Amino acid sequence: MKNVTLAAVLLALATAIPATAKADAWGCYDPKPGHPSDAERAAFIAEVSTLAVKAEHDYGVPAAAVAAMSMVESGYGWTRTALEANNLFGWKYVSASAAGGRTSYTLACQPPEDINNHYVVFHDRADAIDFVAHKLATLAAYKTDRDAYQMQVSQHGDVRAAIKAWVAGISDPYNWKPQEYTRTVIRIMNSPDAPSDTEASNNLYQLSDTAPTIAKSNLSPAVAMTPTTDKDGCQSPDLHYPRWEGFPVRYCPYNDVGITTHGYFLNPSPDKVTKWINTACADAAVQDVAQCIKWLRREVQKASSGKYFPVGGFIVEKAEDAGGVGQGPLCLLFRDGITIATDSWDTSAPINGKCGSGSEDQQPVKRAKNYARIASTSREEYYAAGGAEDVGHSGSGNKHWLDVIREMYQRAWNSDRNELISARAIAAKKSGHLK
């Protein structure tokens, strides 16, 4: 982001002036006087390096550069924005929507010539790196550079050269002095504990040497790679899945009742689900928070095995769990987190041990059913919680329900609040089910 205010930090790090050598006065963009110590710097490097490798796996941006950028812009975690907002990148707050529902921190000392002294408040450092890596992979200003980097990697090119080219590519518009910024980040990548023009043995490039490459479905058609899979059998994230562009959708197997299907999922982490549930109970203003949390956990587990949010493809369930009768399997076709019907498929038993073909994902939706993942939120609960969109009623099949579910879940992805789960809690409180 173009930001005059990073100049002091950039110059300090570029010349490798130890924090302890600075004056006692705490400059607005400087690390806190006396910090980082050697031990604090080493701990920060280790922490963000691990997080940056995960970011490269998830979003395809170079781990070496992401880690270095966090060191440059946060003073190794000791600037005011890093300490008060877990903001390691000077990422400014524009709106609640752009920040994924996060709040803002005001840098009161910021001079007026640097417009906008509001910065996004992140939950922790992992949240900051995940959020910014996602933006650097998907925003129009940076996406071409991400794809170019992945193309070079997939063709077994010079990884170090590809990383440096990525930094140079994103530096404008990311920073107001792109050439200086590029040099500063490269110096950190060369030697993170003592920035240098010479590559040291503990350089950050090694992070990207070991980070898994992402699947070709994440990239523009011109970028061809072989998909990788994780321990759950899921392919690497697809950031271009229709209607879910920019979100790390994965193609995964799903097994139940002896039948294995495959679908496209945007599954939350257990930590994310916990935050959503806690926020939902706060939104419902319940008196018995423990009861609310226990009930919502049970509902999420029952509705989605605790985590599965299918944006496309089939899921197989016991008939009695899918609104039918008995223990036999039923195949449910999903779109945007809810069961649907097309002209050629409605919920039915497997045929020869298999659900319908993958071509069903391309068929127009005929009806959207009622219960939205990941907590089986109904249309009526949506209305009871204040929902204003016309999504019909149970049994109406109104297709606009898909749009509302998709928009609410996408807002939730980078937020502590999932409006669909909150709607369940609020409706339950109004009905007297929760106290």
Tab-separated table of C-alpha atoms in Angstrom:
chain	number	residue	atom	x	y	z
A	1	MET	CA	0.000	0.000	0.000
A	2	LYS	CA	1.387	3.429	-0.865
A	3	ASN	CA	2.332	4.799	2.491
A	4	VAL	CA	4.639	7.718	3.198
A	5	THR	CA	4.601	6.737	6.837
A	6	LEU	CA	6.724	3.626	6.317
A	7	ALA	CA	9.781	5.683	5.339
A	8	ALA	CA	11.250	5.880	8.826
A	9	VAL	CA	10.944	2.146	9.378
A	10	LEU	CA	12.312	1.311	5.945
A	11	LEU	CA	15.353	3.547	6.286
A	12	ALA	CA	16.115	2.280	9.772
A	13	LEU	CA	15.979	-1.346	8.708
A	14	ALA	CA	17.753	-0.752	5.425
A	15	THR	CA	20.778	0.569	7.270
A	16	ALA	CA	20.423	-2.075	9.992
A	17	ILE	CA	20.519	0.377	12.889
A	18	PRO	CA	19.992	-1.609	16.103
A	19	ALA	CA	16.951	-0.525	18.079
A	20	THR	CA	19.121	-0.033	21.149
A	21	ALA	CA	21.176	2.610	19.305
A	22	LYS	CA	18.189	4.863	18.681
A	23	ALA	CA	17.233	7.823	20.775
A	24	ASP	CA	14.899	7.262	23.684
A	25	ALA	CA	12.145	9.231	21.927
A	26	TRP	CA	9.737	6.814	20.280
A	27	GLY	CA	9.242	7.856	16.670
A	28	CYS	CA	5.713	7.304	15.411
A	29	TYR	CA	6.712	4.528	13.011
A	30	ASP	CA	9.777	3.198	14.818
A	31	PRO	CA	10.157	0.100	16.976
A	32	LYS	CA	9.695	0.745	20.680
A	33	PRO	CA	12.955	2.099	22.166
A	34	GLY	CA	15.174	-0.689	23.420
A	35	HIS	CA	13.567	-3.253	21.130
A	36	PRO	CA	13.937	-5.650	19.529
A	37	SER	CA	16.671	-7.371	21.479
A	38	ASP	CA	18.620	-10.097	19.717
A	39	ALA	CA	16.423	-12.714	21.379
A	40	GLU	CA	13.210	-10.862	20.478
A	41	ARG	CA	14.325	-10.498	16.873
A	42	ALA	CA	15.185	-14.194	16.631
A	43	ALA	CA	11.831	-15.207	18.117
A	44	PHE	CA	9.929	-12.981	15.696
A	45	ILE	CA	11.853	-14.330	12.702
A	46	ALA	CA	11.071	-17.903	13.728
A	47	GLU	CA	7.366	-17.193	14.300
A	48	VAL	CA	6.627	-15.315	11.088
A	49	SER	CA	8.737	-17.690	9.001
A	50	THR	CA	6.472	-20.582	9.936
A	51	LEU	CA	3.361	-18.506	9.240
A	52	ALA	CA	4.736	-17.317	5.892
A	53	VAL	CA	5.374	-20.882	4.715
A	54	LYS	CA	1.729	-21.671	5.438
A	55	ALA	CA	0.716	-18.536	3.522
A	56	GLU	CA	2.671	-19.676	0.473
A	57	HIS	CA	1.014	-23.070	0.655
A	58	ASP	CA	-2.442	-21.509	0.919
A	59	TYR	CA	-2.142	-18.548	-1.446
A	60	GLY	CA	0.944	-18.990	-3.599
A	61	VAL	CA	2.792	-15.829	-2.549
A	62	PRO	CA	6.498	-16.256	-1.726
A	63	ALA	CA	7.066	-17.070	1.931
A	64	ALA	CA	10.513	-15.451	1.930
A	65	ALA	CA	9.099	-12.106	0.838
A	66	VAL	CA	6.014	-12.172	3.089
A	67	ALA	CA	8.172	-12.915	6.124
A	68	ALA	CA	10.630	-10.156	5.203
A	69	MET	CA	7.837	-7.637	4.625
A	70	SER	CA	6.448	-8.306	8.092
A	71	MET	CA	9.891	-7.693	9.590
A	72	VAL	CA	10.404	-4.484	7.618
A	73	GLU	CA	7.051	-2.940	8.386
A	74	SER	CA	6.593	-3.978	12.001
A	75	GLY	CA	10.120	-3.444	13.306
A	76	TYR	CA	10.206	-7.162	14.097
A	77	GLY	CA	6.934	-6.791	15.951
A	78	TRP	CA	7.746	-3.653	17.976
A	79	THR	CA	6.030	-0.770	16.190
A	80	ARG	CA	2.908	0.707	17.734
A	81	THR	CA	0.641	-0.861	15.117
A	82	ALA	CA	2.278	-4.248	15.641
A	83	LEU	CA	1.976	-4.071	19.413
A	84	GLU	CA	-1.503	-2.540	19.620
A	85	ALA	CA	-3.161	-4.105	16.571
A	86	ASN	CA	-1.075	-7.173	15.600
A	87	ASN	CA	-0.717	-5.302	12.292
A	88	LEU	CA	2.616	-6.403	10.854
A	89	PHE	CA	2.212	-4.738	7.466
A	90	GLY	CA	0.880	-1.242	8.121
A	91	TRP	CA	-2.339	-2.399	6.455
A	92	LYS	CA	-4.773	0.467	6.661
A	93	TYR	CA	-8.421	0.272	7.621
A	94	VAL	CA	-10.794	1.456	4.889
A	95	SER	CA	-14.095	-0.151	5.874
A	96	ALA	CA	-15.472	-2.981	7.990
A	97	SER	CA	-16.230	-4.920	4.827
A	98	ALA	CA	-12.711	-4.574	3.424
A	99	ALA	CA	-11.293	-5.574	6.808
A	100	GLY	CA	-13.478	-8.667	7.025
A	101	GLY	CA	-15.410	-7.295	9.986
A	102	ARG	CA	-12.291	-6.435	11.980
A	103	THR	CA	-12.033	-3.246	13.987
A	104	SER	CA	-9.569	-0.376	13.578
A	105	TYR	CA	-6.701	1.103	15.579
A	106	THR	CA	-5.896	4.817	15.390
A	107	LEU	CA	-2.228	5.784	15.235
A	108	ALA	CA	-2.639	9.089	17.071
A	109	CYS	CA	0.915	10.303	16.479
A	110	GLN	CA	0.658	10.007	12.702
A	111	PRO	CA	1.262	13.349	10.954
A	112	PRO	CA	-1.595	14.845	8.914
A	113	GLU	CA	0.276	14.581	5.599
A	114	ASP	CA	-0.053	10.819	5.851
A	115	ILE	CA	-3.719	10.417	5.057
A	116	ASN	CA	-5.698	7.825	7.065
A	117	ASN	CA	-4.262	6.977	10.456
A	118	HIS	CA	-6.593	4.001	10.964
A	119	TYR	CA	-5.163	0.487	10.771
A	120	VAL	CA	-6.790	-2.936	10.740
A	121	VAL	CA	-6.743	-4.729	14.091
A	122	PHE	CA	-5.871	-8.402	13.645
A	123	HIS	CA	-6.644	-11.182	16.104
A	124	ASP	CA	-3.009	-12.260	16.222
A	125	ARG	CA	0.062	-12.398	14.004
A	126	ALA	CA	-1.175	-15.482	12.207
A	127	ASP	CA	-4.365	-13.645	11.288
A	128	ALA	CA	-2.356	-10.675	9.975
A	129	ILE	CA	-0.147	-12.783	7.725
A	130	ASP	CA	-3.040	-14.879	6.448
A	131	PHE	CA	-5.130	-11.780	5.652
A	132	VAL	CA	-2.374	-9.865	3.858
A	133	ALA	CA	-1.138	-12.934	1.943
A	134	HIS	CA	-4.698	-13.496	0.748
A	135	LYS	CA	-4.908	-9.874	-0.422
A	136	LEU	CA	-1.536	-10.062	-2.174
A	137	ALA	CA	-2.698	-13.180	-3.997
A	138	THR	CA	-6.107	-11.946	-5.092
A	139	LEU	CA	-6.303	-8.176	-5.440
A	140	ALA	CA	-6.078	-7.068	-9.058
A	141	ALA	CA	-3.017	-4.921	-8.356
A	142	TYR	CA	-0.987	-7.951	-7.202
A	143	LYS	CA	-2.514	-11.090	-8.711
A	144	THR	CA	-0.495	-10.975	-11.957
A	145	ASP	CA	2.738	-10.957	-9.959
A	146	ARG	CA	1.561	-13.960	-7.921
A	147	ASP	CA	0.774	-15.901	-11.091
A	148	ALA	CA	4.122	-14.957	-12.644
A	149	TYR	CA	5.935	-16.184	-9.537
A	150	GLN	CA	4.071	-19.490	-9.567
A	151	MET	CA	4.745	-19.966	-13.268
A	152	GLN	CA	8.468	-19.564	-12.675
A	153	VAL	CA	8.376	-21.997	-9.750
A	154	SER	CA	6.330	-24.563	-11.666
A	155	GLN	CA	8.840	-24.503	-14.510
A	156	HIS	CA	11.672	-25.164	-12.033
A	157	GLY	CA	13.161	-21.758	-12.656
A	158	ASP	CA	15.402	-19.696	-10.404
A	159	VAL	CA	13.311	-19.404	-7.229
A	160	ARG	CA	15.408	-16.597	-5.769
A	161	ALA	CA	15.108	-14.548	-8.937
A	162	ALA	CA	11.356	-15.230	-9.018
A	163	ILE	CA	10.967	-14.037	-5.421
A	164	LYS	CA	12.890	-10.839	-6.089
A	165	ALA	CA	10.831	-10.222	-9.233
A	166	TRP	CA	7.645	-10.664	-7.196
A	167	VAL	CA	8.823	-8.106	-4.636
A	168	ALA	CA	9.705	-5.627	-7.383
A	169	GLY	CA	6.350	-6.263	-9.050
A	170	ILE	CA	4.162	-5.657	-6.007
A	171	SER	CA	6.220	-2.772	-4.612
A	172	ASP	CA	4.327	-0.399	-6.865
A	173	PRO	CA	1.516	0.173	-5.826
A	174	TYR	CA	2.252	-1.388	-2.406
A	175	ASN	CA	4.758	1.271	-1.342
A	176	TRP	CA	5.292	4.936	-2.191
A	177	LYS	CA	9.018	4.360	-2.849
A	178	PRO	CA	8.979	1.042	-4.733
A	179	GLN	CA	12.670	0.838	-5.620
A	180	GLU	CA	13.811	1.608	-2.079
A	181	TYR	CA	11.219	-0.778	-0.680
A	182	THR	CA	12.355	-3.572	-2.999
A	183	ARG	CA	15.962	-3.157	-1.933
A	184	THR	CA	15.013	-3.105	1.743
A	185	VAL	CA	12.969	-6.310	1.527
A	186	ILE	CA	15.731	-8.061	-0.446
A	187	ARG	CA	18.285	-7.088	2.199
A	188	ILE	CA	16.061	-8.644	4.869
A	189	MET	CA	15.589	-11.800	2.791
A	190	ASN	CA	19.363	-12.028	2.358
A	191	SER	CA	19.970	-11.833	6.106
A	192	PRO	CA	16.952	-11.369	8.388
A	193	ASP	CA	18.841	-10.689	11.616
A	194	ALA	CA	21.350	-8.279	10.028
A	195	PRO	CA	20.046	-6.876	6.698
A	196	SER	CA	22.688	-7.127	4.010
A	197	ASP	CA	23.303	-6.919	0.275
A	198	THR	CA	25.045	-10.270	0.612
A	199	GLU	CA	23.115	-13.505	1.066
A	200	ALA	CA	23.781	-15.169	4.432
A	201	SER	CA	23.459	-18.815	5.392
A	202	ASN	CA	20.283	-18.084	7.382
A	203	ASN	CA	18.597	-16.357	4.444
A	204	LEU	CA	14.808	-16.410	4.083
A	205	TYR	CA	14.800	-17.821	0.550
A	206	GLN	CA	14.978	-21.252	2.119
A	207	LEU	CA	11.361	-20.814	3.269
A	208	SER	CA	10.146	-20.739	-0.311
A	209	ASP	CA	12.473	-23.584	-1.273
A	210	THR	CA	10.467	-25.846	1.032
A	211	ALA	CA	6.970	-24.325	0.774
A	212	PRO	CA	4.590	-26.550	-1.233
A	213	THR	CA	3.445	-25.163	-4.563
A	214	ILE	CA	-0.248	-24.514	-5.020
A	215	ALA	CA	-2.553	-26.272	-7.434
A	216	LYS	CA	-2.865	-25.157	-11.038
A	217	SER	CA	-6.563	-24.436	-10.476
A	218	ASN	CA	-5.447	-21.524	-8.291
A	219	LEU	CA	-3.797	-19.798	-11.196
A	220	SER	CA	-4.618	-18.237	-14.498
A	221	PRO	CA	-4.993	-20.793	-17.337
A	222	ALA	CA	-1.509	-19.993	-18.644
A	223	VAL	CA	0.077	-21.195	-15.394
A	224	ALA	CA	0.188	-25.000	-15.429
A	225	MET	CA	1.219	-27.132	-12.466
A	226	THR	CA	0.375	-30.523	-11.005
A	227	PRO	CA	-2.125	-30.344	-8.123
A	228	THR	CA	-0.894	-31.410	-4.710
A	229	THR	CA	-2.960	-33.027	-1.978
A	230	ASP	CA	-2.832	-32.825	1.793
A	231	LYS	CA	-3.212	-35.537	4.453
A	232	ASP	CA	-7.018	-35.385	4.142
A	233	GLY	CA	-6.834	-36.018	0.401
A	234	CYS	CA	-7.775	-32.415	-0.425
A	235	GLN	CA	-6.166	-30.670	-3.326
A	236	SER	CA	-4.394	-27.367	-2.829
A	237	PRO	CA	-6.586	-24.252	-2.661
A	238	ASP	CA	-8.398	-22.990	-5.731
A	239	LEU	CA	-8.669	-19.197	-5.558
A	240	HIS	CA	-10.692	-19.003	-8.767
A	241	TYR	CA	-13.653	-21.217	-7.974
A	242	PRO	CA	-16.767	-19.569	-9.505
A	243	ARG	CA	-18.533	-17.178	-7.112
A	244	TRP	CA	-15.790	-17.777	-4.544
A	245	GLU	CA	-12.880	-16.024	-6.210
A	246	GLY	CA	-10.176	-15.141	-3.713
A	247	PHE	CA	-11.212	-17.778	-1.160
A	248	PRO	CA	-9.127	-20.962	-0.684
A	249	VAL	CA	-11.685	-23.524	-1.866
A	250	ARG	CA	-10.405	-27.111	-1.876
A	251	TYR	CA	-11.507	-30.183	-3.794
A	252	CYS	CA	-11.830	-32.919	-1.166
A	253	PRO	CA	-13.203	-36.425	-0.641
A	254	TYR	CA	-16.142	-36.924	1.725
A	255	ASN	CA	-17.010	-40.322	3.158
A	256	ASP	CA	-20.089	-41.518	5.022
A	257	VAL	CA	-22.324	-44.604	5.083
A	258	GLY	CA	-19.667	-46.481	3.100
A	259	ILE	CA	-19.860	-44.091	0.142
A	260	THR	CA	-17.109	-41.689	-0.909
A	261	THR	CA	-17.980	-38.550	-2.828
A	262	HIS	CA	-15.967	-35.507	-3.838
A	263	GLY	CA	-16.849	-31.851	-3.571
A	264	TYR	CA	-15.525	-28.328	-3.255
A	265	PHE	CA	-15.178	-27.088	0.316
A	266	LEU	CA	-14.275	-23.949	2.235
A	267	ASN	CA	-13.877	-25.559	5.643
A	268	PRO	CA	-13.083	-23.370	8.659
A	269	SER	CA	-10.438	-24.248	11.237
A	270	PRO	CA	-11.589	-25.347	14.705
A	271	ASP	CA	-10.294	-22.045	16.067
A	272	LYS	CA	-12.384	-20.097	13.570
A	273	VAL	CA	-15.504	-22.070	14.490
A	274	THR	CA	-14.854	-21.417	18.177
A	275	LYS	CA	-14.614	-17.671	17.571
A	276	TRP	CA	-17.818	-17.709	15.505
A	277	ILE	CA	-19.698	-19.567	18.244
A	278	ASN	CA	-18.445	-17.271	21.005
A	279	THR	CA	-19.426	-14.196	18.981
A	280	ALA	CA	-22.840	-15.684	18.180
A	281	CYS	CA	-23.601	-16.135	21.872
A	282	ALA	CA	-22.533	-12.535	22.484
A	283	ASP	CA	-24.736	-11.358	19.593
A	284	ALA	CA	-27.698	-13.193	21.108
A	285	ALA	CA	-27.065	-11.520	24.487
A	286	VAL	CA	-27.702	-14.787	26.314
A	287	GLN	CA	-27.435	-15.001	30.086
A	288	ASP	CA	-26.152	-18.573	30.136
A	289	VAL	CA	-23.145	-18.357	27.824
A	290	ALA	CA	-21.940	-21.864	28.632
A	291	GLN	CA	-25.327	-23.325	27.629
A	292	CYS	CA	-25.282	-21.324	24.398
A	293	ILE	CA	-21.770	-22.431	23.459
A	294	LYS	CA	-22.552	-26.079	24.236
A	295	TRP	CA	-25.762	-25.962	22.185
A	296	LEU	CA	-24.160	-24.272	19.181
A	297	ARG	CA	-21.221	-26.678	19.197
A	298	ARG	CA	-23.665	-29.566	19.118
A	299	GLU	CA	-25.666	-27.971	16.309
A	300	VAL	CA	-22.576	-27.265	14.201
A	301	GLN	CA	-21.323	-30.806	14.753
A	302	LYS	CA	-24.693	-32.282	13.803
A	303	ALA	CA	-25.154	-30.003	10.797
A	304	SER	CA	-21.707	-30.209	9.260
A	305	SER	CA	-19.576	-32.709	11.193
A	306	GLY	CA	-18.107	-29.655	12.866
A	307	LYS	CA	-16.454	-28.075	9.881
A	308	TYR	CA	-17.657	-28.986	6.386
A	309	PHE	CA	-18.901	-26.127	4.237
A	310	PRO	CA	-19.504	-27.417	0.694
A	311	VAL	CA	-19.623	-24.828	-2.065
A	312	GLY	CA	-20.131	-27.427	-4.777
A	313	GLY	CA	-20.409	-31.156	-5.403
A	314	PHE	CA	-22.029	-34.027	-3.528
A	315	ILE	CA	-22.179	-35.051	0.114
A	316	VAL	CA	-23.584	-38.391	1.211
A	317	GLU	CA	-25.490	-38.745	4.497
A	318	LYS	CA	-27.691	-41.218	6.310
A	319	ALA	CA	-31.251	-40.809	5.138
A	320	GLU	CA	-32.484	-40.000	8.638
A	321	ASP	CA	-29.910	-37.172	8.887
A	322	ALA	CA	-31.007	-35.735	5.557
A	323	GLY	CA	-34.714	-35.520	6.242
A	324	GLY	CA	-35.489	-39.073	5.154
A	325	VAL	CA	-36.050	-42.384	6.893
A	326	GLY	CA	-33.575	-45.117	7.760
A	327	GLN	CA	-29.830	-45.657	7.833
A	328	GLY	CA	-29.286	-45.933	4.093
A	329	PRO	CA	-27.280	-43.342	2.122
A	330	LEU	CA	-28.674	-40.310	0.340
A	331	CYS	CA	-26.722	-38.107	-2.056
A	332	LEU	CA	-27.148	-34.369	-1.524
A	333	LEU	CA	-26.032	-31.908	-4.193
A	334	PHE	CA	-24.630	-28.699	-2.689
A	335	ARG	CA	-24.112	-25.194	-3.967
A	336	ASP	CA	-22.848	-22.293	-1.819
A	337	GLY	CA	-23.387	-24.065	1.470
A	338	ILE	CA	-26.887	-25.423	0.929
A	339	THR	CA	-28.548	-28.456	-0.649
A	340	ILE	CA	-30.027	-27.754	-4.084
A	341	ALA	CA	-31.967	-29.455	-6.829
A	342	THR	CA	-31.392	-29.158	-10.568
A	343	ASP	CA	-33.543	-30.332	-13.455
A	344	SER	CA	-31.548	-33.569	-13.513
A	345	TRP	CA	-30.853	-34.175	-9.798
A	346	ASP	CA	-32.665	-33.997	-6.500
A	347	THR	CA	-31.690	-35.675	-3.228
A	348	SER	CA	-31.774	-39.417	-3.870
A	349	ALA	CA	-29.986	-42.683	-3.144
A	350	PRO	CA	-26.652	-43.483	-4.822
A	351	ILE	CA	-26.806	-45.265	-8.157
A	352	ASN	CA	-24.447	-48.252	-8.361
A	353	GLY	CA	-22.702	-46.964	-5.247
A	354	LYS	CA	-22.108	-43.493	-6.662
A	355	CYS	CA	-23.749	-40.097	-6.552
A	356	GLY	CA	-24.391	-38.071	-9.695
A	357	SER	CA	-21.710	-36.888	-12.081
A	358	GLY	CA	-19.523	-33.845	-11.618
A	359	SER	CA	-21.395	-32.150	-14.448
A	360	GLU	CA	-24.182	-31.372	-11.968
A	361	ASP	CA	-22.008	-28.531	-10.658
A	362	GLN	CA	-22.532	-26.808	-13.996
A	363	GLN	CA	-26.311	-27.182	-14.029
A	364	PRO	CA	-28.592	-24.224	-13.149
A	365	VAL	CA	-30.178	-24.329	-9.719
A	366	LYS	CA	-33.857	-25.246	-9.792
A	367	ARG	CA	-34.517	-25.036	-6.035
A	368	ALA	CA	-32.518	-24.037	-2.965
A	369	LYS	CA	-33.530	-26.000	0.092
A	370	ASN	CA	-33.765	-24.652	3.614
A	371	TYR	CA	-30.862	-25.380	5.938
A	372	ALA	CA	-27.625	-23.436	5.472
A	373	ARG	CA	-24.311	-24.832	6.603
A	374	ILE	CA	-22.430	-24.822	8.850
A	375	ALA	CA	-25.107	-24.678	11.550
A	376	SER	CA	-28.307	-25.599	9.650
A	377	THR	CA	-29.625	-22.040	9.755
A	378	SER	CA	-33.135	-21.815	8.336
A	379	ARG	CA	-34.760	-19.000	6.422
A	380	GLU	CA	-37.072	-18.405	9.374
A	381	GLU	CA	-34.101	-18.062	11.746
A	382	TYR	CA	-32.509	-15.634	9.312
A	383	TYR	CA	-35.660	-13.483	9.418
A	384	ALA	CA	-35.964	-13.806	13.210
A	385	ALA	CA	-32.428	-12.434	13.563
A	386	GLY	CA	-33.288	-9.385	11.466
A	387	GLY	CA	-32.506	-10.647	7.969
A	388	ALA	CA	-34.006	-8.262	5.425
A	389	GLU	CA	-33.455	-10.006	2.075
A	390	ASP	CA	-36.425	-11.807	0.533
A	391	VAL	CA	-35.300	-15.435	0.591
A	392	GLY	CA	-38.749	-17.022	0.619
A	393	HIS	CA	-39.793	-19.491	3.286
A	394	SER	CA	-39.169	-23.139	4.130
A	395	GLY	CA	-40.221	-25.236	1.183
A	396	SER	CA	-40.356	-22.298	-1.242
A	397	GLY	CA	-37.088	-23.195	-2.956
A	398	ASN	CA	-36.289	-19.488	-3.369
A	399	LYS	CA	-32.867	-19.358	-5.051
A	400	HIS	CA	-31.877	-15.994	-3.597
A	401	TRP	CA	-31.171	-17.854	-0.347
A	402	LEU	CA	-27.948	-19.105	-1.974
A	403	ASP	CA	-26.753	-15.562	-2.640
A	404	VAL	CA	-27.420	-14.499	0.941
A	405	ILE	CA	-25.683	-17.564	2.400
A	406	ARG	CA	-22.665	-17.067	0.149
A	407	GLU	CA	-22.318	-13.371	1.007
A	408	MET	CA	-22.678	-13.987	4.738
A	409	TYR	CA	-20.160	-16.834	4.777
A	410	GLN	CA	-17.652	-14.874	2.725
A	411	ARG	CA	-17.907	-11.982	5.168
A	412	ALA	CA	-17.381	-14.443	7.998
A	413	TRP	CA	-14.238	-15.976	6.524
A	414	ASN	CA	-11.931	-13.199	7.687
A	415	SER	CA	-13.989	-12.229	10.720
A	416	ASP	CA	-14.835	-13.424	14.221
A	417	ARG	CA	-18.532	-13.187	13.336
A	418	ASN	CA	-20.482	-15.669	11.237
A	419	GLU	CA	-23.912	-14.111	10.724
A	420	LEU	CA	-25.464	-17.493	9.913
A	421	ILE	CA	-24.421	-18.929	13.279
A	422	SER	CA	-25.385	-15.718	15.049
A	423	ALA	CA	-28.824	-15.935	13.426
A	424	ARG	CA	-29.345	-19.388	14.937
A	425	ALA	CA	-28.390	-18.139	18.382
A	426	ILE	CA	-30.505	-14.983	18.158
A	427	ALA	CA	-33.548	-16.910	16.949
A	428	ALA	CA	-33.080	-19.494	19.708
A	429	LYS	CA	-32.909	-16.729	22.310
A	430	LYS	CA	-36.096	-15.110	20.964
A	431	SER	CA	-37.932	-18.427	21.009
A	432	GLY	CA	-36.854	-19.126	24.571
A	433	HIS	CA	-34.679	-22.095	23.663
A	434	LEU	CA	-31.646	-20.229	24.965
A	435	LYS	CA	-31.716	-18.133	28.119
